[in-house]
Coordinates of C-alpha atoms in Angstrom, one line a residue:
X229 CA -10.2 19.7 -20.6
X230 CA -9.4 16.3 -21.9
X231 CA -6.8 14.0 -20.3
X232 CA -3.9 13.0 -22.4
X233 CA -4.7 9.4 -21.4
X234 CA -7.9 9.5 -23.5
X235 CA -5.9 10.9 -26.4
X236 CA -3.3 8.1 -26.2
X237 CA -3.4 5.3 -28.9
X238 CA -3.8 2.8 -26.1
X239 CA -5.9 5.1 -24.0
X240 CA -9.0 2.9 -23.8
X241 CA -7.0 0.0 -22.4
X242 CA -5.3 2.3 -19.9
X243 CA -8.5 3.9 -18.8
X244 CA -10.1 0.5 -18.3
X245 CA -7.1 -0.6 -16.2
X246 CA -7.3 2.5 -14.1
X247 CA -11.0 2.1 -13.7
X248 CA -10.4 -1.5 -12.4
X249 CA -7.8 -0.2 -10.0
X250 CA -10.1 2.5 -8.6
X251 CA -12.9 -0.1 -8.2
X252 CA -10.6 -2.4 -6.3
X253 CA -9.5 0.4 -4.0
X254 CA -13.1 1.5 -3.4
X255 CA -14.3 -2.0 -2.6
X256 CA -11.3 -3.0 -0.5
X257 CA -11.5 0.1 1.7
X258 CA -15.3 0.3 1.8
X259 CA -15.3 3.8 0.4
X260 CA -18.2 5.4 -1.4
X261 CA -16.1 7.2 -4.0
X262 CA -12.5 6.8 -5.3
X263 CA -11.0 9.1 -7.9
X264 CA -7.9 9.9 -9.9
X265 CA -7.4 13.7 -10.0
X266 CA -4.9 15.6 -12.2
X267 CA -3.2 18.7 -10.9
X268 CA -3.0 21.1 -13.8
X269 CA -2.5 24.8 -14.0
X270 CA -3.5 25.4 -10.4
X271 CA -6.6 23.2 -10.5
X272 CA -7.5 19.6 -9.7
X273 CA -9.5 17.9 -12.5
X274 CA -11.4 14.7 -11.8
X275 CA -10.1 12.3 -14.5
X276 CA -11.6 9.0 -13.4
X277 CA -14.1 8.1 -10.7
X278 CA -15.4 4.9 -9.2
X279 CA -18.6 5.5 -7.2
X280 CA -20.7 3.1 -5.2
X281 CA -24.0 4.7 -6.4
X282 CA -25.3 7.1 -9.0
X283 CA -25.5 10.0 -9.3
X284 CA -22.1 10.7 -7.9
X285 CA -21.4 14.0 -6.1
X286 CA -18.4 14.6 -8.4
X287 CA -18.2 14.2 -12.2
X288 CA -15.3 13.5 -14.6
X289 CA -14.0 16.8 -16.0
X290 CA -15.1 18.9 -13.0
X291 CA -12.3 20.9 -11.5
X292 CA -11.6 23.1 -8.4
X293 CA -8.7 25.4 -7.5
X294 CA -6.0 23.3 -5.9
X295 CA -5.7 25.6 -2.9
X296 CA -9.3 24.7 -2.0
X297 CA -8.8 20.9 -1.9
X298 CA -7.9 18.5 0.7
X299 CA -5.5 16.9 -1.8
X300 CA -3.3 20.0 -1.9
X301 CA -3.2 20.1 1.9
X302 CA -2.1 16.4 1.9
X303 CA 0.6 17.3 -0.6
X304 CA 1.9 20.2 1.5
X305 CA 1.8 18.1 4.7
X306 CA -0.9 20.2 6.3
X307 CA -3.3 17.3 6.4
X308 CA -2.9 13.6 7.0
X309 CA -3.3 11.0 4.2
X310 CA -6.0 9.4 6.4
X311 CA -8.7 11.4 8.1
X312 CA -11.4 9.4 9.8
X313 CA -13.8 12.4 10.2
X314 CA -13.3 15.3 7.8
X315 CA -16.3 17.3 9.0
X316 CA -14.8 17.5 12.6
X317 CA -11.5 18.8 11.2
X318 CA -12.8 21.0 8.4
X319 CA -12.3 24.3 10.2
X320 CA -8.9 23.3 11.6
X321 CA -7.8 22.4 8.0
X322 CA -9.3 25.6 6.6
X323 CA -11.4 23.7 4.1
X324 CA -14.4 25.2 2.2
X325 CA -17.9 24.3 3.3
X326 CA -18.2 21.7 0.5
X327 CA -16.3 19.4 2.8
X328 CA -19.1 19.5 5.4
X329 CA -20.8 16.2 5.9
X330 CA -17.7 14.2 4.7
X331 CA -16.7 11.3 6.9
X332 CA -13.5 9.4 6.0
X333 CA -11.0 10.7 3.4
X334 CA -7.9 9.0 2.1
X335 CA -5.5 10.5 -0.4
X336 CA -2.0 10.2 -1.7
X337 CA -0.1 12.1 -4.5
X338 CA 0.6 10.4 -7.8
X339 CA 4.1 11.0 -9.2
X340 CA 5.1 10.0 -12.7
X341 CA 8.5 8.3 -13.4
X342 CA 9.9 11.7 -14.3
X343 CA 9.2 12.8 -10.7
X344 CA 6.5 15.2 -11.9
X345 CA 3.4 15.4 -9.8
X346 CA 0.5 14.1 -11.9
X347 CA -2.2 14.5 -9.3
X348 CA -3.9 12.5 -6.6
X349 CA -5.5 9.2 -5.8
X350 CA -8.2 9.9 -3.3
X351 CA -11.3 8.4 -1.8
X352 CA -14.0 9.3 0.6
X353 CA -17.1 8.2 2.4
X354 CA -19.9 10.2 4.0
X355 CA -19.7 7.9 7.0
X356 CA -16.8 7.5 9.4
X357 CA -14.9 4.4 8.6
X358 CA -13.0 3.4 11.7
X359 CA -11.6 0.2 10.1
X360 CA -9.2 2.1 7.7
X361 CA -5.6 2.2 9.0
X362 CA -2.2 3.5 8.1
X363 CA -1.5 0.1 6.6
X364 CA -4.3 0.8 4.1
X365 CA -2.6 4.0 3.2
X366 CA 0.5 2.0 2.2
X367 CA -1.8 -0.1 0.0
X368 CA -3.2 3.2 -1.5
X369 CA 0.4 4.3 -2.2
X370 CA 1.0 1.1 -4.1
X371 CA -2.2 1.7 -6.1
X372 CA -1.0 5.3 -6.8
X373 CA 2.3 4.0 -8.2
X374 CA 0.4 1.5 -10.4
X375 CA -1.7 4.4 -11.7
X376 CA 1.4 6.4 -12.4
X377 CA 2.9 3.6 -14.4
X378 CA -0.3 3.4 -16.5
X379 CA -0.3 7.1 -17.0
X380 CA 3.3 7.0 -18.1
X381 CA 2.5 4.2 -20.5
X382 CA -0.2 6.5 -22.1
X383 CA 2.3 9.3 -22.6
X384 CA 4.7 7.2 -24.7

């Protein structure tokens, strides 16, 4: 399923801007992967990904049922926006086995100007990253608002 960003007349420009934003977040936080995911019809679709190495464990266009994702648990308040060691909390969070081996995860929802949930800006590393703090989550929220403005621009 194609994102409406790529169908927008200025979609290339917006996709490049979002790619630069994801790269910045990944490098600043020291994460292995950062992605923009869209919540659509009960699923989370990976729309853009910045990965430190190839091949990446996730691919643009892949999707999963929302109820199986850490993103959904963050949205519902059942999981923190910053988890230093996902593997140690996987069972408590009732996450599927695909989350085994995951170290640090950060994630925030992305809301459009209309108030509609677009999806999520998330990142992860297979290592525990002790240096990430709640202050970084505030920076991630700013990045999510920037992504939302770009997505809104694409829909006009």
